[in-house]
Short mmCIF file of N, CA and C in Angstrom, two decimals:
data_model
loop_
_atom_site.label_atom_id
_atom_site.label_comp_id
_atom_site.label_asym_id
_atom_site.label_seq_id
_atom_site.Cartn_x
_atom_site.Cartn_y
_atom_site.Cartn_z
N MET U 18 0.75 -1.16 0.01
CA MET U 18 0.01 0.07 -0.04
C MET U 18 0.84 1.28 0.01
N ILE U 19 0.28 2.16 -0.53
CA ILE U 19 1.13 3.47 -0.89
C ILE U 19 0.45 4.37 0.03
N ARG U 20 1.38 5.08 0.69
CA ARG U 20 1.06 6.15 1.62
C ARG U 20 1.34 7.43 1.17
N ILE U 21 0.41 8.33 1.12
CA ILE U 21 0.58 9.77 0.62
C ILE U 21 0.37 10.76 1.94
N ASN U 22 1.33 11.51 1.95
CA ASN U 22 1.22 12.40 3.13
C ASN U 22 0.67 13.78 2.53
N LEU U 23 -0.55 14.15 2.93
CA LEU U 23 -1.40 15.31 2.56
C LEU U 23 -1.16 16.37 3.56
N LEU U 24 -0.28 16.37 4.50
CA LEU U 24 -0.21 17.33 5.49
C LEU U 24 0.26 18.68 5.03
N PRO U 25 1.27 18.78 4.18
CA PRO U 25 1.64 20.16 3.59
C PRO U 25 0.60 20.73 2.78
N HIS U 26 -0.25 19.96 2.00
CA HIS U 26 -1.28 20.52 1.30
C HIS U 26 -2.42 21.06 2.26
N ARG U 27 -2.73 20.24 3.23
CA ARG U 27 -3.68 20.77 4.16
C ARG U 27 -3.31 21.99 4.83
N GLU U 28 -1.99 21.93 5.23
CA GLU U 28 -1.32 23.12 5.93
C GLU U 28 -1.45 24.33 5.00
N GLU U 29 -1.27 24.29 3.83
CA GLU U 29 -1.30 25.32 2.73
C GLU U 29 -2.76 25.80 2.80
N LYS U 30 -3.68 24.93 2.75
CA LYS U 30 -5.07 25.27 2.71
C LYS U 30 -5.50 26.06 4.04
N ARG U 31 -5.04 25.64 5.09
CA ARG U 31 -5.24 26.27 6.32
C ARG U 31 -4.66 27.61 6.32
N LYS U 32 -3.41 27.78 5.90
CA LYS U 32 -2.73 29.04 5.86
C LYS U 32 -3.56 30.02 4.84
N ALA U 33 -4.06 29.46 3.72
CA ALA U 33 -4.72 30.24 2.83
C ALA U 33 -6.07 30.67 3.34
N ARG U 34 -6.84 29.78 4.17
CA ARG U 34 -8.02 30.09 4.76
C ARG U 34 -7.78 31.24 5.88
N ARG U 35 -6.69 30.95 6.61
CA ARG U 35 -6.38 31.94 7.59
C ARG U 35 -6.10 33.29 7.10
N GLN U 36 -5.45 33.33 6.03
CA GLN U 36 -5.12 34.52 5.35
C GLN U 36 -6.29 35.12 4.71
N GLN U 37 -7.25 34.40 4.22
CA GLN U 37 -8.41 34.94 3.70
C GLN U 37 -9.37 35.46 4.79
N PHE U 38 -9.29 34.77 6.03
CA PHE U 38 -10.09 35.25 7.16
C PHE U 38 -9.60 36.54 7.54
N TYR U 39 -8.18 36.61 7.70
CA TYR U 39 -7.58 37.90 8.12
C TYR U 39 -8.01 39.09 7.23
N VAL U 40 -7.82 38.79 5.87
CA VAL U 40 -8.13 39.67 4.89
C VAL U 40 -9.62 40.19 4.95
N ALA U 41 -10.42 39.16 5.18
CA ALA U 41 -11.94 39.36 5.28
C ALA U 41 -12.18 40.22 6.46
N THR U 42 -11.52 39.77 7.65
CA THR U 42 -11.63 40.44 8.92
C THR U 42 -11.26 42.00 8.78
N ALA U 43 -10.09 42.22 8.04
CA ALA U 43 -9.48 43.44 7.80
C ALA U 43 -10.47 44.31 7.01
N MET U 44 -11.00 43.71 5.92
CA MET U 44 -12.00 44.42 5.05
C MET U 44 -13.26 44.78 5.73
N VAL U 45 -13.74 43.80 6.58
CA VAL U 45 -14.95 44.13 7.28
C VAL U 45 -14.78 45.14 8.33
N SER U 46 -13.44 45.23 9.04
CA SER U 46 -13.13 46.31 9.86
C SER U 46 -13.14 47.65 9.21
N VAL U 47 -12.43 47.59 8.12
CA VAL U 47 -12.26 48.76 7.26
C VAL U 47 -13.68 49.36 6.87
N LEU U 48 -14.50 48.42 6.42
CA LEU U 48 -15.82 48.57 6.01
C LEU U 48 -16.69 49.10 7.17
N ALA U 49 -16.71 48.61 8.19
CA ALA U 49 -17.23 48.86 9.51
C ALA U 49 -16.88 50.30 9.89
N GLY U 50 -15.52 50.59 9.86
CA GLY U 50 -15.03 51.89 10.20
C GLY U 50 -15.50 52.97 9.25
N LEU U 51 -15.50 52.50 7.96
CA LEU U 51 -16.00 53.42 6.95
C LEU U 51 -17.56 53.84 7.18
N ILE U 52 -18.22 52.82 7.46
CA ILE U 52 -19.66 52.94 7.83
C ILE U 52 -19.89 53.97 9.12
N VAL U 53 -19.04 53.69 10.05
CA VAL U 53 -19.21 54.38 11.27
C VAL U 53 -18.75 55.84 10.96
N PHE U 54 -17.75 56.08 10.24
CA PHE U 54 -17.30 57.39 9.84
C PHE U 54 -18.41 58.04 9.05
N LEU U 55 -18.89 57.37 7.99
CA LEU U 55 -19.91 57.90 7.10
C LEU U 55 -21.10 58.27 7.96
N GLY U 56 -21.53 57.48 9.00
CA GLY U 56 -22.72 57.70 9.81
C GLY U 56 -22.45 58.85 10.74
N TYR U 57 -21.23 59.02 11.29
CA TYR U 57 -20.79 60.05 12.04
C TYR U 57 -20.81 61.40 11.29
N SER U 58 -20.40 61.27 9.98
CA SER U 58 -20.26 62.53 9.15
C SER U 58 -21.73 62.89 8.87
N ILE U 59 -22.63 62.15 8.61
CA ILE U 59 -24.13 62.51 8.21
C ILE U 59 -24.69 62.86 9.48
N ILE U 60 -24.67 62.31 10.54
CA ILE U 60 -25.24 62.77 11.79
C ILE U 60 -24.67 64.09 12.25
N SER U 61 -23.26 64.32 12.09
CA SER U 61 -22.61 65.58 12.38
C SER U 61 -23.22 66.74 11.53
N GLY U 62 -23.48 66.30 10.29
CA GLY U 62 -23.99 67.26 9.30
C GLY U 62 -25.34 67.76 9.66
N TYR U 63 -26.26 66.80 10.04
CA TYR U 63 -27.53 66.96 10.64
C TYR U 63 -27.51 67.97 11.81
N ILE U 64 -26.57 67.48 12.69
CA ILE U 64 -26.55 68.31 13.96
C ILE U 64 -26.12 69.81 13.67
N SER U 65 -24.96 69.95 12.79
CA SER U 65 -24.74 71.29 12.49
C SER U 65 -25.67 72.05 11.73
N THR U 66 -26.46 71.38 10.72
CA THR U 66 -27.67 72.03 10.17
C THR U 66 -28.73 72.51 11.17
N GLN U 67 -28.99 71.58 12.10
CA GLN U 67 -29.95 71.88 13.13
C GLN U 67 -29.45 73.01 14.02
N ASP U 68 -28.18 73.03 14.33
CA ASP U 68 -27.61 74.14 15.16
C ASP U 68 -27.75 75.51 14.45
N GLU U 69 -27.52 75.44 13.05
CA GLU U 69 -27.68 76.79 12.29
C GLU U 69 -29.09 77.14 12.42
N ARG U 70 -29.94 76.17 12.14
CA ARG U 70 -31.44 76.50 12.16
C ARG U 70 -31.89 77.12 13.63
N ASN U 71 -31.31 76.55 14.68
CA ASN U 71 -31.60 76.98 16.10
C ASN U 71 -31.15 78.30 16.16
N GLU U 72 -29.93 78.64 15.72
CA GLU U 72 -29.29 79.98 15.83
C GLU U 72 -30.20 81.06 15.01
N PHE U 73 -30.64 80.62 13.85
CA PHE U 73 -31.46 81.41 13.04
C PHE U 73 -32.74 81.80 13.78
N LEU U 74 -33.39 80.72 14.41
CA LEU U 74 -34.53 80.82 15.10
C LEU U 74 -34.39 81.76 16.34
N LYS U 75 -33.21 81.56 16.97
CA LYS U 75 -32.98 82.48 18.18
C LYS U 75 -32.76 83.99 17.77
N ARG U 76 -32.16 84.19 16.68
CA ARG U 76 -32.07 85.57 16.09
C ARG U 76 -33.29 86.06 15.78
N GLU U 77 -34.24 85.32 15.06
CA GLU U 77 -35.59 85.75 14.65
C GLU U 77 -36.49 85.99 15.96
N ILE U 78 -36.38 85.08 16.91
CA ILE U 78 -37.01 85.17 18.15
C ILE U 78 -36.72 86.52 18.85
N ALA U 79 -35.41 86.86 18.85
CA ALA U 79 -34.96 88.05 19.39
C ALA U 79 -35.61 89.24 18.79
N VAL U 80 -35.47 89.25 17.41
CA VAL U 80 -36.10 90.32 16.65
C VAL U 80 -37.57 90.42 17.05
N LEU U 81 -38.31 89.42 17.02
CA LEU U 81 -39.73 89.35 17.39
C LEU U 81 -39.95 89.88 18.73
N ASP U 82 -39.09 89.53 19.73
CA ASP U 82 -39.18 89.92 21.04
C ASP U 82 -39.19 91.49 21.08
N LYS U 83 -38.23 92.15 20.33
CA LYS U 83 -38.15 93.55 20.29
C LYS U 83 -39.35 94.03 19.78
N GLN U 84 -39.86 93.49 18.60
CA GLN U 84 -41.00 93.96 18.10
C GLN U 84 -42.28 93.83 19.09
N LEU U 85 -42.35 92.78 19.77
CA LEU U 85 -43.48 92.72 20.69
C LEU U 85 -43.30 93.69 21.81
N GLU U 86 -42.10 94.01 22.28
CA GLU U 86 -41.88 95.08 23.31
C GLU U 86 -42.36 96.39 22.71
N GLU U 87 -42.07 96.67 21.47
CA GLU U 87 -42.36 97.88 20.75
C GLU U 87 -43.94 97.98 20.63
N ILE U 88 -44.56 96.83 20.30
CA ILE U 88 -46.02 96.82 20.22
C ILE U 88 -46.62 96.95 21.45
N LYS U 89 -46.08 96.40 22.63
CA LYS U 89 -46.61 96.54 23.98
C LYS U 89 -46.53 98.10 24.40
N ARG U 90 -45.33 98.72 24.08
CA ARG U 90 -45.11 100.12 24.39
C ARG U 90 -46.13 100.93 23.62
N LEU U 91 -46.42 100.66 22.39
CA LEU U 91 -47.27 101.44 21.54
C LEU U 91 -48.75 101.21 22.03
N LYS U 92 -49.17 100.02 22.58
CA LYS U 92 -50.37 99.76 23.17
C LYS U 92 -50.54 100.57 24.47
N GLU U 93 -49.54 100.60 25.14
CA GLU U 93 -49.63 101.34 26.44
C GLU U 93 -49.85 102.93 26.15
N GLN U 94 -49.11 103.45 25.10
CA GLN U 94 -49.20 104.67 24.76
C GLN U 94 -50.62 105.02 24.17
N THR U 95 -51.19 104.15 23.39
CA THR U 95 -52.48 104.18 22.87
C THR U 95 -53.49 104.21 23.97
N ALA U 96 -53.35 103.23 24.88
CA ALA U 96 -54.21 103.40 26.00
C ALA U 96 -54.24 104.54 26.69
N SER U 97 -53.04 105.14 26.96
CA SER U 97 -52.92 106.33 27.69
C SER U 97 -53.56 107.50 26.84
N LEU U 98 -53.32 107.54 25.66
CA LEU U 98 -53.94 108.55 24.80
C LEU U 98 -55.53 108.40 24.80
N LEU U 99 -55.92 107.22 24.74
CA LEU U 99 -57.45 106.95 24.80
C LEU U 99 -57.99 107.43 26.05
N ALA U 100 -57.25 107.14 27.20
CA ALA U 100 -57.82 107.60 28.53
C ALA U 100 -57.76 109.10 28.57
N ARG U 101 -56.78 109.76 27.98
CA ARG U 101 -56.76 111.27 28.04
C ARG U 101 -57.87 111.67 27.14
N LYS U 102 -58.16 111.16 26.03
CA LYS U 102 -59.14 111.55 25.07
C LYS U 102 -60.53 111.37 25.79
N GLN U 103 -60.74 110.40 26.50
CA GLN U 103 -61.93 110.15 27.23
C GLN U 103 -62.18 111.27 28.11
N ILE U 104 -61.12 111.57 28.95
CA ILE U 104 -61.14 112.62 30.10
C ILE U 104 -61.58 114.01 29.28
N ILE U 105 -60.94 114.16 28.13
CA ILE U 105 -61.12 115.46 27.50
C ILE U 105 -62.54 115.38 27.07
N GLU U 106 -63.12 114.33 26.53
CA GLU U 106 -64.53 114.26 25.85
C GLU U 106 -65.51 114.44 27.14
N SER U 107 -65.12 113.87 28.23
CA SER U 107 -65.98 114.01 29.52
C SER U 107 -66.06 115.35 29.81
N LEU U 108 -64.84 116.13 29.89
CA LEU U 108 -64.80 117.43 30.25
C LEU U 108 -65.65 118.30 29.19
N GLN U 109 -65.53 118.08 27.92
CA GLN U 109 -66.17 118.73 27.02
C GLN U 109 -67.72 118.54 27.09
N ARG U 110 -68.11 117.34 27.41
CA ARG U 110 -69.53 116.93 27.67
C ARG U 110 -70.09 117.65 28.75
N ASP U 111 -69.38 117.74 29.86
CA ASP U 111 -69.81 118.29 31.18
C ASP U 111 -69.63 119.73 31.26
N ARG U 112 -68.98 120.36 30.32
CA ARG U 112 -68.65 121.81 30.32
C ARG U 112 -69.88 122.55 30.44
N ALA U 113 -70.96 122.24 29.74
CA ALA U 113 -72.15 123.06 29.76
C ALA U 113 -73.15 122.53 30.70
N GLU U 114 -72.84 121.37 31.36
CA GLU U 114 -73.78 120.83 32.23
C GLU U 114 -74.37 121.69 33.46
N ALA U 115 -73.47 122.56 34.05
CA ALA U 115 -73.79 123.38 35.12
C ALA U 115 -74.78 124.47 34.56
N VAL U 116 -74.59 124.93 33.38
CA VAL U 116 -75.48 125.90 32.84
C VAL U 116 -76.79 125.31 32.65
N HIS U 117 -76.93 124.05 32.08
CA HIS U 117 -78.18 123.45 31.78
C HIS U 117 -78.87 123.23 33.16
N LEU U 118 -78.14 122.76 34.21
CA LEU U 118 -78.64 122.54 35.33
C LEU U 118 -79.27 123.61 36.06
N LEU U 119 -78.61 124.96 36.07
CA LEU U 119 -79.16 126.13 36.62
C LEU U 119 -80.35 126.60 35.84
N ASN U 120 -80.30 126.44 34.44
CA ASN U 120 -81.38 126.81 33.67
C ASN U 120 -82.60 125.89 33.96
N GLU U 121 -82.36 124.58 34.13
CA GLU U 121 -83.46 123.70 34.35
C GLU U 121 -84.09 123.97 35.76
N MET U 122 -83.20 124.26 36.71
CA MET U 122 -83.73 124.47 38.14
C MET U 122 -84.62 125.73 38.16
N ALA U 123 -84.17 126.78 37.30
CA ALA U 123 -85.01 127.90 37.19
C ALA U 123 -86.33 127.62 36.61
N LYS U 124 -86.46 126.77 35.69
CA LYS U 124 -87.66 126.40 35.15
C LYS U 124 -88.49 125.51 36.04
N GLN U 125 -87.88 124.55 36.84
CA GLN U 125 -88.70 123.47 37.48
C GLN U 125 -89.05 123.98 38.88
N VAL U 126 -88.40 124.85 39.50
CA VAL U 126 -88.78 125.17 40.82
C VAL U 126 -90.07 125.99 40.86
N PRO U 127 -91.07 125.48 41.53
CA PRO U 127 -92.37 126.16 41.61
C PRO U 127 -92.30 127.44 42.50
N GLU U 128 -93.29 128.26 42.30
CA GLU U 128 -93.37 129.57 43.14
C GLU U 128 -93.64 129.17 44.51
N GLY U 129 -92.94 129.80 45.42
CA GLY U 129 -92.99 129.53 46.89
C GLY U 129 -92.04 128.57 47.49
N VAL U 130 -91.17 128.02 46.49
CA VAL U 130 -89.98 127.19 46.99
C VAL U 130 -88.76 127.95 46.91
N TYR U 131 -87.95 128.07 47.87
CA TYR U 131 -86.75 128.81 47.95
C TYR U 131 -85.57 127.94 48.09
N LEU U 132 -84.54 127.86 47.26
CA LEU U 132 -83.52 127.06 47.34
C LEU U 132 -82.29 127.68 48.17
N SER U 133 -81.89 126.98 49.06
CA SER U 133 -80.73 127.63 49.82
C SER U 133 -79.44 127.02 49.46
N SER U 134 -79.39 125.79 48.89
CA SER U 134 -78.12 125.33 48.38
C SER U 134 -78.41 124.32 47.30
N LEU U 135 -77.40 124.24 46.37
CA LEU U 135 -77.58 123.30 45.23
C LEU U 135 -76.17 122.81 45.07
N LYS U 136 -75.98 121.62 45.24
CA LYS U 136 -74.66 120.80 45.31
C LYS U 136 -74.63 119.67 44.12
N GLN U 137 -73.60 119.66 43.45
CA GLN U 137 -73.42 118.68 42.37
C GLN U 137 -72.26 117.81 42.61
N GLU U 138 -72.33 116.49 42.85
CA GLU U 138 -71.24 115.56 42.90
C GLU U 138 -71.44 114.56 41.83
N GLY U 139 -70.65 114.61 40.71
CA GLY U 139 -70.81 113.82 39.70
C GLY U 139 -72.09 113.94 38.98
N ARG U 140 -72.94 113.08 38.88
CA ARG U 140 -74.21 113.10 38.33
C ARG U 140 -75.31 113.36 39.38
N ARG U 141 -74.96 113.32 40.61
CA ARG U 141 -75.94 113.37 41.79
C ARG U 141 -75.95 115.00 42.08
N VAL U 142 -77.28 115.48 42.22
CA VAL U 142 -77.49 116.79 42.66
C VAL U 142 -78.32 116.86 43.91
N THR U 143 -77.78 117.62 44.87
CA THR U 143 -78.44 117.65 46.20
C THR U 143 -79.08 119.09 46.23
N LEU U 144 -80.29 119.14 46.50
CA LEU U 144 -81.08 120.40 46.61
C LEU U 144 -81.58 120.63 48.10
N LYS U 145 -81.25 121.85 48.60
CA LYS U 145 -81.78 122.11 49.97
C LYS U 145 -82.51 123.46 49.91
N GLY U 146 -83.66 123.49 50.64
CA GLY U 146 -84.35 124.79 50.43
C GLY U 146 -85.54 124.85 51.50
N TYR U 147 -86.33 125.83 51.40
CA TYR U 147 -87.44 126.18 52.22
C TYR U 147 -88.71 126.39 51.45
N THR U 148 -89.86 126.08 52.06
CA THR U 148 -91.19 126.31 51.43
C THR U 148 -92.19 126.39 52.48
N GLN U 149 -93.28 127.07 52.19
CA GLN U 149 -94.38 127.36 52.97
C GLN U 149 -95.35 126.17 53.15
N SER U 150 -95.36 125.34 52.07
CA SER U 150 -96.19 124.20 51.80
C SER U 150 -95.53 122.94 51.40
N ASN U 151 -95.76 121.73 52.10
CA ASN U 151 -95.26 120.50 51.61
C ASN U 151 -95.63 120.18 50.41
N ALA U 152 -96.80 120.47 49.83
CA ALA U 152 -97.29 120.30 48.58
C ALA U 152 -96.42 120.84 47.46
N ARG U 153 -95.79 121.92 47.66
CA ARG U 153 -94.95 122.58 46.76
C ARG U 153 -93.71 121.65 46.56
N VAL U 154 -93.21 121.01 47.49
CA VAL U 154 -92.05 120.08 47.41
C VAL U 154 -92.53 118.88 46.47
N SER U 155 -93.68 118.34 46.69
CA SER U 155 -94.01 117.37 45.80
C SER U 155 -94.22 117.90 44.29
N THR U 156 -94.66 119.05 44.19
CA THR U 156 -94.73 119.62 42.83
C THR U 156 -93.31 119.77 42.30
N LEU U 157 -92.31 120.18 43.13
CA LEU U 157 -90.98 120.22 42.71
C LEU U 157 -90.41 118.85 42.32
N MET U 158 -90.76 117.80 42.99
CA MET U 158 -90.36 116.50 42.53
C MET U 158 -90.98 115.97 41.32
N ARG U 159 -92.20 116.39 41.07
CA ARG U 159 -92.95 115.96 39.86
C ARG U 159 -92.31 116.70 38.70
N ASN U 160 -92.00 118.07 38.82
CA ASN U 160 -91.32 118.82 37.83
C ASN U 160 -89.97 118.26 37.54
N ILE U 161 -89.31 117.81 38.53
CA ILE U 161 -87.85 117.27 38.25
C ILE U 161 -88.03 115.92 37.54
N GLU U 162 -89.08 115.12 37.83
CA GLU U 162 -89.24 113.83 37.19
C GLU U 162 -89.59 114.03 35.74
N SER U 163 -90.39 115.06 35.29
CA SER U 163 -90.68 115.33 34.00
C SER U 163 -89.65 116.04 33.15
N SER U 164 -88.63 116.57 33.89
CA SER U 164 -87.57 117.27 33.17
C SER U 164 -86.73 116.45 32.29
N PRO U 165 -86.27 116.94 31.16
CA PRO U 165 -85.35 116.13 30.29
C PRO U 165 -83.92 116.17 30.74
N TRP U 166 -83.52 117.03 31.66
CA TRP U 166 -82.12 117.06 32.22
C TRP U 166 -82.01 116.39 33.58
N LEU U 167 -83.13 116.13 34.36
CA LEU U 167 -83.03 115.63 35.65
C LEU U 167 -83.96 114.34 35.79
N GLU U 168 -83.62 113.52 36.64
CA GLU U 168 -84.44 112.37 36.86
C GLU U 168 -84.35 111.78 38.34
N ASN U 169 -85.19 110.96 38.58
CA ASN U 169 -85.14 110.16 39.87
C ASN U 169 -84.92 111.00 41.15
N PRO U 170 -86.02 111.95 41.44
CA PRO U 170 -85.89 112.64 42.60
C PRO U 170 -86.10 111.92 43.83
N GLN U 171 -85.41 112.05 45.05
CA GLN U 171 -85.75 111.41 46.13
C GLN U 171 -85.68 112.33 47.28
N LEU U 172 -86.72 112.36 48.03
CA LEU U 172 -86.75 113.29 49.19
C LEU U 172 -86.03 112.64 50.37
N LEU U 173 -85.00 113.45 50.76
CA LEU U 173 -84.21 112.84 51.87
C LEU U 173 -84.76 113.16 53.26
N GLU U 174 -85.16 114.38 53.51
CA GLU U 174 -85.88 114.88 54.65
C GLU U 174 -86.69 116.12 54.48
N ILE U 175 -87.66 116.26 55.30
CA ILE U 175 -88.41 117.47 55.32
C ILE U 175 -88.83 117.69 56.79
N LYS U 176 -88.52 118.93 57.23
CA LYS U 176 -88.78 119.11 58.72
C LYS U 176 -89.33 120.66 58.99
N ALA U 177 -90.09 120.79 59.96
CA ALA U 177 -90.63 122.10 60.17
C ALA U 177 -89.54 122.99 60.81
N VAL U 178 -89.42 124.12 60.44
CA VAL U 178 -88.51 125.19 61.06
C VAL U 178 -89.08 126.52 61.04
N THR U 179 -88.55 127.48 61.68
CA THR U 179 -89.03 128.90 61.81
C THR U 179 -87.97 129.66 61.01
N VAL U 180 -88.40 130.53 60.04
CA VAL U 180 -87.61 131.29 59.28
C VAL U 180 -88.15 132.77 59.37
N ASP U 181 -87.51 133.75 59.79
CA ASP U 181 -88.03 135.13 59.88
C ASP U 181 -89.43 135.11 60.66
N LYS U 182 -89.45 134.39 61.64
CA LYS U 182 -90.58 134.40 62.66
C LYS U 182 -91.87 133.74 61.92
N ARG U 183 -91.55 132.94 60.86
CA ARG U 183 -92.57 132.34 60.10
C ARG U 183 -92.34 130.74 60.12
N ARG U 184 -93.43 130.05 60.23
CA ARG U 184 -93.34 128.65 60.16
C ARG U 184 -93.07 128.29 58.65
N ALA U 185 -92.11 127.31 58.58
CA ALA U 185 -91.80 126.77 57.16
C ALA U 185 -91.32 125.44 57.21
N SER U 186 -91.08 124.85 56.07
CA SER U 186 -90.65 123.42 55.97
C SER U 186 -89.27 123.48 55.37
N GLU U 187 -88.27 122.91 55.97
CA GLU U 187 -86.94 122.81 55.28
C GLU U 187 -86.95 121.49 54.70
N PHE U 188 -86.44 121.42 53.39
CA PHE U 188 -86.38 120.15 52.74
C PHE U 188 -84.99 119.93 52.10
N SER U 189 -84.66 118.63 51.88
CA SER U 189 -83.50 118.19 51.29
C SER U 189 -83.87 116.95 50.30
N LEU U 190 -83.51 117.18 49.04
CA LEU U 190 -83.76 116.08 48.11
C LEU U 190 -82.59 115.92 47.12
N VAL U 191 -82.61 114.72 46.58
CA VAL U 191 -81.40 114.42 45.63
C VAL U 191 -82.11 114.04 44.25
N ALA U 192 -81.58 114.46 43.15
CA ALA U 192 -81.86 114.05 41.85
C ALA U 192 -80.63 113.73 41.03
N THR U 193 -80.86 113.06 39.93
CA THR U 193 -79.77 112.60 38.98
C THR U 193 -79.86 113.32 37.73
N ILE U 194 -78.68 113.77 37.28
CA ILE U 194 -78.60 114.51 35.98
C ILE U 194 -78.71 113.36 34.90
N THR U 195 -79.35 113.70 33.87
CA THR U 195 -79.50 112.74 32.64
C THR U 195 -78.49 113.07 31.66
N ARG U 196 -77.57 112.29 31.39
CA ARG U 196 -76.46 112.55 30.46
C ARG U 196 -77.01 112.14 29.10
N ALA U 197 -77.86 111.22 28.97
CA ALA U 197 -78.49 110.57 27.72
C ALA U 197 -78.98 111.76 26.80
N ALA U 198 -79.76 112.70 27.60
CA ALA U 198 -80.55 113.75 27.10
C ALA U 198 -79.46 114.69 26.46
N VAL U 199 -78.35 115.00 27.26
CA VAL U 199 -77.25 115.85 26.77
C VAL U 199 -76.55 115.25 25.43
N GLU U 200 -76.36 114.01 25.38
CA GLU U 200 -75.73 113.33 24.17
C GLU U 200 -76.62 113.43 23.07
N ALA U 201 -77.94 113.18 23.25
CA ALA U 201 -78.93 113.21 22.28
C ALA U 201 -79.15 114.54 21.57
N ASP U 202 -78.97 115.57 22.46
CA ASP U 202 -79.10 117.00 21.96
C ASP U 202 -77.93 117.27 20.98
N LYS U 203 -76.76 116.79 21.35
CA LYS U 203 -75.49 117.03 20.52
C LYS U 203 -75.63 116.43 19.17
N LYS U 204 -76.35 115.26 18.99
CA LYS U 204 -76.44 114.57 17.86
C LYS U 204 -77.46 115.32 16.95
#
């Protein structure tokens, strides 16, 4: 029988396989490194792009914040000017109110009723005076109720007093000025 030694041939195949394995391992390592580098580059690019977007947004937000502050300041100025305008309009509206009130009181006070004081606080008018008859006070209240400038008369008190050695009634009543009539007359 013939014996053939195949050991060197197998050894060469093993060496070739080992070498192929090392080459394949090196190629896979290089390929893996290339993939990692490529992935890192792509992700880094995305991050830098997003950072640029974020910086752009921060700049734009800063510009908008300045504009919002300017708008807020303008709104405050507008509100202040509107408040001033309303005060001026109120003063203009109320300017002739005292004249109308005195004119109306001259028309509405019946004969025999004497006013000792007339006081206005806002829209509220307080009348104090004397009369010989309580019926004249009720006439005054009816006249005030029918007046276009005054409304809602309320008698606060009426009491008997002596004026110049005569018996009289001292009264105090409150009425409200009607501003709707004033505004309607202007239109």
